[in-house]
Coordinates of C-alpha atoms and ligand atoms in Angstrom, one line a residue:
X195 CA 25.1 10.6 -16.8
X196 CA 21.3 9.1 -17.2
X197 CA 18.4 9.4 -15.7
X198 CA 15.6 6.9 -15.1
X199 CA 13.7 4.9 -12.5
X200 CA 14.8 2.2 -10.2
X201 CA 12.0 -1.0 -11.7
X202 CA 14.0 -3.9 -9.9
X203 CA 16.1 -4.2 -6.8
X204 CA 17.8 -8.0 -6.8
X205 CA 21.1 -9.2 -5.0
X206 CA 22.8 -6.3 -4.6
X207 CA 22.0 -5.1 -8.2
X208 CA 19.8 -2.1 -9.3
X209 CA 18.0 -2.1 -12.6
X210 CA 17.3 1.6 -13.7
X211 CA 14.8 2.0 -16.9
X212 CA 15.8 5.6 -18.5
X213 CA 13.4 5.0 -21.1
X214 CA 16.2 4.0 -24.1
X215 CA 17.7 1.5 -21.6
X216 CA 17.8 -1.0 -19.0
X217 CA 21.1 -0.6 -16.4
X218 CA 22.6 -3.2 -14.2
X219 CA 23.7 -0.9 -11.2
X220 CA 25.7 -1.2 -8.5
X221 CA 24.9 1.7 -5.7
X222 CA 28.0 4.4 -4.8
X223 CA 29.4 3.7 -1.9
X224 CA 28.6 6.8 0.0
X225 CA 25.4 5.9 0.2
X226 CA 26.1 2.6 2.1
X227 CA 28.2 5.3 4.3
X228 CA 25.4 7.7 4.7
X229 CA 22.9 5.1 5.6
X230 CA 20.4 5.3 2.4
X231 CA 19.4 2.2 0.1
X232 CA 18.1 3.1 -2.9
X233 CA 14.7 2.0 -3.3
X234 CA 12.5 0.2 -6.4
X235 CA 10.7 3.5 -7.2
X236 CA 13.4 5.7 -6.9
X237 CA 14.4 8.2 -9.2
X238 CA 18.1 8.7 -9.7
X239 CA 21.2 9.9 -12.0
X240 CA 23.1 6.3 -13.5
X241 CA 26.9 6.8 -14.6
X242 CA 26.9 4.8 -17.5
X243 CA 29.9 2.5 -17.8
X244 CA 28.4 0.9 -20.8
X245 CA 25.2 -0.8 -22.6
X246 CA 24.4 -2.6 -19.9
X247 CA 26.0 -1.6 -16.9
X248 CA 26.3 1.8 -14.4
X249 CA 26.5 2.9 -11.3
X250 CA 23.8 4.6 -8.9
X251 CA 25.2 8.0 -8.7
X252 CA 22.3 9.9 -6.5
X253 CA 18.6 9.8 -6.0
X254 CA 16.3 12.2 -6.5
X255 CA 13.8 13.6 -3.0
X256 CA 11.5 11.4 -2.8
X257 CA 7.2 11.5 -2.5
X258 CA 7.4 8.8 -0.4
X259 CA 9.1 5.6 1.1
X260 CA 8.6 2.4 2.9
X261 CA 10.2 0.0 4.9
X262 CA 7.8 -2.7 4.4
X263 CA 7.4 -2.9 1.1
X264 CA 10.8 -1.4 0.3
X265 CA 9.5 1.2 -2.7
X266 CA 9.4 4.8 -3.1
X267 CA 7.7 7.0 -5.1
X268 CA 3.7 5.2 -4.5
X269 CA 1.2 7.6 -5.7
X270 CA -1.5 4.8 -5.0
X271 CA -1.9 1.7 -2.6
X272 CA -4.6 -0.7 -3.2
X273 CA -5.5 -2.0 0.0
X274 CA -6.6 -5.8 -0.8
X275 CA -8.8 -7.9 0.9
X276 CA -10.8 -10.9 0.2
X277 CA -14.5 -12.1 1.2
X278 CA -13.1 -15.2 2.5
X279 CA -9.8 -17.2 3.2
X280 CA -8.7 -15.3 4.5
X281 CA -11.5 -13.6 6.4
X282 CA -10.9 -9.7 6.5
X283 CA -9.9 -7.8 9.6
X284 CA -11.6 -4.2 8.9
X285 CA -9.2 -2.9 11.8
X286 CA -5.9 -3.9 9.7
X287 CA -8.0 -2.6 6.7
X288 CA -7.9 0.4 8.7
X289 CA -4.3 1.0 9.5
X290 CA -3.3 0.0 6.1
X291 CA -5.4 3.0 4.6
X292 CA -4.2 5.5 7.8
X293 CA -0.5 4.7 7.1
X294 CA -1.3 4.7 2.8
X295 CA -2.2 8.4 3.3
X296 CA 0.1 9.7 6.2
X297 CA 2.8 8.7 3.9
X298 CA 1.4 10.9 1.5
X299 CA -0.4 8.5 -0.8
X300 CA -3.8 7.4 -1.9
X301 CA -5.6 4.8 -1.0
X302 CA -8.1 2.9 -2.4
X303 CA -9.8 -0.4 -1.3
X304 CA -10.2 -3.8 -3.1
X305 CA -12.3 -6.8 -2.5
X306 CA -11.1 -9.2 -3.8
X307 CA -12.7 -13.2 -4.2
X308 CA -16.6 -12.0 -4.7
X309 CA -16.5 -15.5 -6.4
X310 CA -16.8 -16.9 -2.5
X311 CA -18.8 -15.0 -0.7
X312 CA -20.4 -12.3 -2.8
X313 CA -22.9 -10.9 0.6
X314 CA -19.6 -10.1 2.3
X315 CA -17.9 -8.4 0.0
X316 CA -20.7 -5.7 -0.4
X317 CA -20.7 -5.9 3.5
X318 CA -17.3 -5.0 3.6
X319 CA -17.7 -2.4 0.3
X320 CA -20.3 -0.7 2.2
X321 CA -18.2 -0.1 4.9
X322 CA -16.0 2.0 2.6
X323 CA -17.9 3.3 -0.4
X324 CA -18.0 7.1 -0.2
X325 CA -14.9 7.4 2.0
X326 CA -12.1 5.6 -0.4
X327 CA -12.7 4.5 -3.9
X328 CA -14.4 1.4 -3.9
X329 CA -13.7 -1.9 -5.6
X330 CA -15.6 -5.1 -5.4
X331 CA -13.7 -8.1 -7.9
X332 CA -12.6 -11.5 -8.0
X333 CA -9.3 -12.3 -9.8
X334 CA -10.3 -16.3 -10.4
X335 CA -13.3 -15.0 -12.6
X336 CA -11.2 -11.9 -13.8
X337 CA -13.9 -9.8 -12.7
X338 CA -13.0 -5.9 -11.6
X339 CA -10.4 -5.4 -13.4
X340 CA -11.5 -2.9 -16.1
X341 CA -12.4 -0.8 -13.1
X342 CA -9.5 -1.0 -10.8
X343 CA -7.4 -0.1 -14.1
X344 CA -9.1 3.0 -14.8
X345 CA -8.7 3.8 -10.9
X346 CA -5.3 3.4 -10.9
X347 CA -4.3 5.1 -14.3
X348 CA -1.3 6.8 -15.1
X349 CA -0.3 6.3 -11.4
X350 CA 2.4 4.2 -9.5
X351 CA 0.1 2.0 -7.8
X352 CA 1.0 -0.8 -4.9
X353 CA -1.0 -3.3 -3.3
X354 CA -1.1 -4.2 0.9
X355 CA -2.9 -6.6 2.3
X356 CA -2.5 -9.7 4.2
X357 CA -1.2 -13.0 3.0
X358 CA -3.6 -15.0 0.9
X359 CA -5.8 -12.1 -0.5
X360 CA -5.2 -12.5 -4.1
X361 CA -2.1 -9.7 -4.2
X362 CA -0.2 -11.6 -6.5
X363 CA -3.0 -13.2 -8.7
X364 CA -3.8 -9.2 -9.3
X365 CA -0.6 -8.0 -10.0
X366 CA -0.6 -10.6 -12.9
X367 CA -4.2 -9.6 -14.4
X368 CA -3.4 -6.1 -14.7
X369 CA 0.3 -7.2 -15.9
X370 CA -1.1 -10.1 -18.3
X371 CA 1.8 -11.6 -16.9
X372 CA 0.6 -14.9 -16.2
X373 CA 4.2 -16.5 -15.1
X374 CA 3.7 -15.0 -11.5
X375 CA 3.6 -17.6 -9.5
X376 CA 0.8 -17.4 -6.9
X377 CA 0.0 -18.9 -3.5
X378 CA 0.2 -22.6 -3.0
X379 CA 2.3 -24.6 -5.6
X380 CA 3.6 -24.1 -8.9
X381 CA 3.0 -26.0 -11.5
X382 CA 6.4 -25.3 -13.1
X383 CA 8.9 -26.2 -11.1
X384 CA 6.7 -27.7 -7.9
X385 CA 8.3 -25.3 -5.9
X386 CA 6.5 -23.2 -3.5
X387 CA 5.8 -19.3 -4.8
X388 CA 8.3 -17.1 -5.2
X389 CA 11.1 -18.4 -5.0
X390 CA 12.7 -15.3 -6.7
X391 CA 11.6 -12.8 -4.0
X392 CA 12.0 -9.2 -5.8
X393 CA 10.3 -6.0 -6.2
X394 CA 9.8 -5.1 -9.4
X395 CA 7.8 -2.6 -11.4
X396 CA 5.4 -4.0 -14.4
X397 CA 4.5 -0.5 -17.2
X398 CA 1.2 -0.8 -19.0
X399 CA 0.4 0.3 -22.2
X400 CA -1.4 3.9 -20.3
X401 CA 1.8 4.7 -18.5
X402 CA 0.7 2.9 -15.1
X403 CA 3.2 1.7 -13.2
X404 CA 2.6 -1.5 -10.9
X405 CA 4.7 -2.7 -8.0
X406 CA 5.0 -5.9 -7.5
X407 CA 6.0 -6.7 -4.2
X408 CA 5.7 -10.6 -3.2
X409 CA 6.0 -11.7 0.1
X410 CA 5.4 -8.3 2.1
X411 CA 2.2 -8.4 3.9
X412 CA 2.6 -5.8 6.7
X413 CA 3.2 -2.2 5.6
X414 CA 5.6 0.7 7.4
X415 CA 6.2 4.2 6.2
X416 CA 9.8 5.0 6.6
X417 CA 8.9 7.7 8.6
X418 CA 7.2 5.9 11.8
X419 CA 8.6 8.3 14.1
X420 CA 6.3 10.4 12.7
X421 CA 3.8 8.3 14.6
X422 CA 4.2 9.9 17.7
X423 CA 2.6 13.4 15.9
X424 CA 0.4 12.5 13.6
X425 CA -3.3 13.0 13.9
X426 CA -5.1 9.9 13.1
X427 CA -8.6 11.2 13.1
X428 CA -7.3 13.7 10.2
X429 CA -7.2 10.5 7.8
X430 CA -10.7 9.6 8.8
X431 CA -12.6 11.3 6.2
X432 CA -15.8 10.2 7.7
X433 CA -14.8 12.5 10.7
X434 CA -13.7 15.6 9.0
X435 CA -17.3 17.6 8.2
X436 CA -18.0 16.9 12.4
X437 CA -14.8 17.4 14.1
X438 CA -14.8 21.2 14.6
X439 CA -17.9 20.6 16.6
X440 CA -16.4 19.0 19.3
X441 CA -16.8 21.1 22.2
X442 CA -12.8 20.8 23.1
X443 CA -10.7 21.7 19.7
X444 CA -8.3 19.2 21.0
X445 CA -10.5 16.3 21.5
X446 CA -9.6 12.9 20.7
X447 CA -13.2 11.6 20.6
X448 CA -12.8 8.9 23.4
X449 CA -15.0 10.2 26.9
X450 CA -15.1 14.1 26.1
X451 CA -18.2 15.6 26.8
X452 CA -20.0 17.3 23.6
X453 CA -17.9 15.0 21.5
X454 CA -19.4 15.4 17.9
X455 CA -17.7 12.3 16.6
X456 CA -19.2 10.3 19.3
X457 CA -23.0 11.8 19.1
X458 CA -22.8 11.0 14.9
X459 CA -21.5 7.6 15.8
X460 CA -24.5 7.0 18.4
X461 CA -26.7 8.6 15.0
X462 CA -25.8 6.1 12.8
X463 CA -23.2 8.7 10.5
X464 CA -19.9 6.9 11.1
X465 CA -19.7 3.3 11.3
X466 CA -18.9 1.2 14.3
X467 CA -16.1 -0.3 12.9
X468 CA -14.6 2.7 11.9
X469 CA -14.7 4.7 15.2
X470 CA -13.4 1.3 16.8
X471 CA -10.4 1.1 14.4
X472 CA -9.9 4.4 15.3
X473 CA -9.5 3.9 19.2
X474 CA -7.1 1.4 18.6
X475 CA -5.1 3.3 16.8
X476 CA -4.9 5.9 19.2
X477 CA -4.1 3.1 21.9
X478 CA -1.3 1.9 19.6
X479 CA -0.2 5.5 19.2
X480 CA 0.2 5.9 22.7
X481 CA 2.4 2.7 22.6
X482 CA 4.1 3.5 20.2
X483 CA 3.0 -0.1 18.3
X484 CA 1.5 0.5 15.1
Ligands
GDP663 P1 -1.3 -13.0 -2.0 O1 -0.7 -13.7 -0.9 O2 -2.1 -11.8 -1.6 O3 -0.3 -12.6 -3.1 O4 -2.4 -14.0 -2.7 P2 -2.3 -14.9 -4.0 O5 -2.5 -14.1 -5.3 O6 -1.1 -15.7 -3.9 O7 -3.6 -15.8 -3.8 C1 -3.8 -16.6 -2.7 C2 -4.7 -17.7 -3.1 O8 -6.0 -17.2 -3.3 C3 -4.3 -18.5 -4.3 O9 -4.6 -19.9 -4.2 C4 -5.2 -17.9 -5.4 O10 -5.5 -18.7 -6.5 C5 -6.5 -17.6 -4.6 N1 -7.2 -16.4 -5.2 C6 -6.8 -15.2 -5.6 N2 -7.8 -14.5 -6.0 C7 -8.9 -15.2 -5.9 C8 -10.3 -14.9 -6.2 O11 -10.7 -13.9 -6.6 N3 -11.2 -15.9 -5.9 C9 -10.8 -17.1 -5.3 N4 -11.7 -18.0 -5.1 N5 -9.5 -17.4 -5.1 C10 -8.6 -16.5 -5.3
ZN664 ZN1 -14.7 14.7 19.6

């Protein structure tokens, strides 16, 4: 028996780095039976049939896990968007960082292509600087990436954001990998991008790991149910030094009288766009439609 991680999930197969080794798995059937898929990101015990080949025996408990991108195990999502093209919705923004740390993770924001519009990306920064780790960078120019490394070092580290942001074009900067095929075509093979769909994991030299996840631009939790119960003004941080002086301990900041949230907003302490993204998240809580 090994041990090691799960860095590559493709066509049925599970590649499992121990460190000494790379394994072609296949998964035991049980857990086909018992209605768990190993994940990219899991850790797990590999019955060795030999060099090159094993079998998935079980997985270790896991910090995390998502649906959408199917990985486990994130210590740190870098929640991507870009200046312009496409233009960034601060409420998805929003609901990416909420369901980044209800599932247990960091988050920290990126924004990316301050080549295009370099007044809206410190719009958009200033939105979040203080409250999440801040990052302004463009991948065309290569700029920011010195400082998202060192944010994201010695961590498993994933990136959400919607399609078009620059995701992929990251992924390869901090990878040095420059075979990833990005948005429109490739030069290559004049194919359009990944045509290999996989989750993978890239290893850099300070023992960060970095999922690559092409082609998934929303994000779930495997845990939505949790939805239902989960405070979403707990993963505010902007509202946590005000909400014990809401007048009602339960409140939800919407109509309350001697709402503390809502007299800070009218002050100028928490931004519009935050206390909006908020109320819709509530709305899609009571929906049950994240
Ligand atoms: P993804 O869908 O989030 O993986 O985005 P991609 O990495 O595929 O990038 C989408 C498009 O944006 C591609 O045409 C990239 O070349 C382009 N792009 C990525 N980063 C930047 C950037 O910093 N500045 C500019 N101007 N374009 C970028
Ligand atoms: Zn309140």
């Amino acid at each position: 028996m090994a041990e090691g991680q799960i860095v590559k999930a493709l066509a049925g197969f599970y590649y499992v780095d121990t460190g000494a080794a790379v394994y072609r798995c296949r998964a035991r059937g049980i857990f086909k039976k018992e209605g768990v898929t190993p994940l990219v990101g899991d850790f797990v015990s590999v019955a060795v049939q030999d060099e090159e080949e094993g079998v998935v025996d079980s997985i270790e408990p896991r910090k995390n896990a998502f649906v959408r991108p199917p990985v486990a195990n994130v210590d740190v999502f870098i929640v991507t968007v870009a200046t312009a093209e496409p233009e960034t919705s601060l409420e998805l923004t929003d609901r990416f960082l909420v369901t980044a740390e209800a599932a247990e993770a960091e988050a920290l924001v990126c924004v990316n292509k301050d080549d295009l519009e370099p007044a809206e990306a410190k719009r958009i920064a200033g939105v979040y600087e203080g409250l999440y780790p801040t990052v302004i960078m463009s991948a065309l120019k290569g700029e920011g990436i010195p400082e998202l490394k060192a944010l994201i070092s010695g961590k498993s580290a994933a990136f959400a954001g919607a399609s078009g942001v620059g995701k992929t074009s990251l992924v390869a900067l901090l990878t040095g990998d420059d075979g990833l095929e990005t948005g429109g075509v490739s030069e290559k093979t004049g194919r359009g991008r990944h045509t290999t769909r996989h989750v993978e994991i890239f290893r850099l030299e300070d023992g960060t790991r970095v999922y690559d996840t092409p082609g998934f631009t929303s994000f779930e939790a495997a845990e939505a149910s949790d939805l239902a119960d989960m405070n979403i003004d707990a993963h505010f941080p902007e509202f946590e030094e005000f909400s014990g002086d809401c007048r009602y301990a339960d409140c939800r900041h919407e109509n309350e009288p001697g709402c503390a949230i809502r007299s800070e907003l009218e002050a100028g302490n928490i931004k519009r766009s935050r206390y909006d993204s908020y109320i819709k998240l509530l709305e899609k809580q009571r929906k049950m439609q994240w």
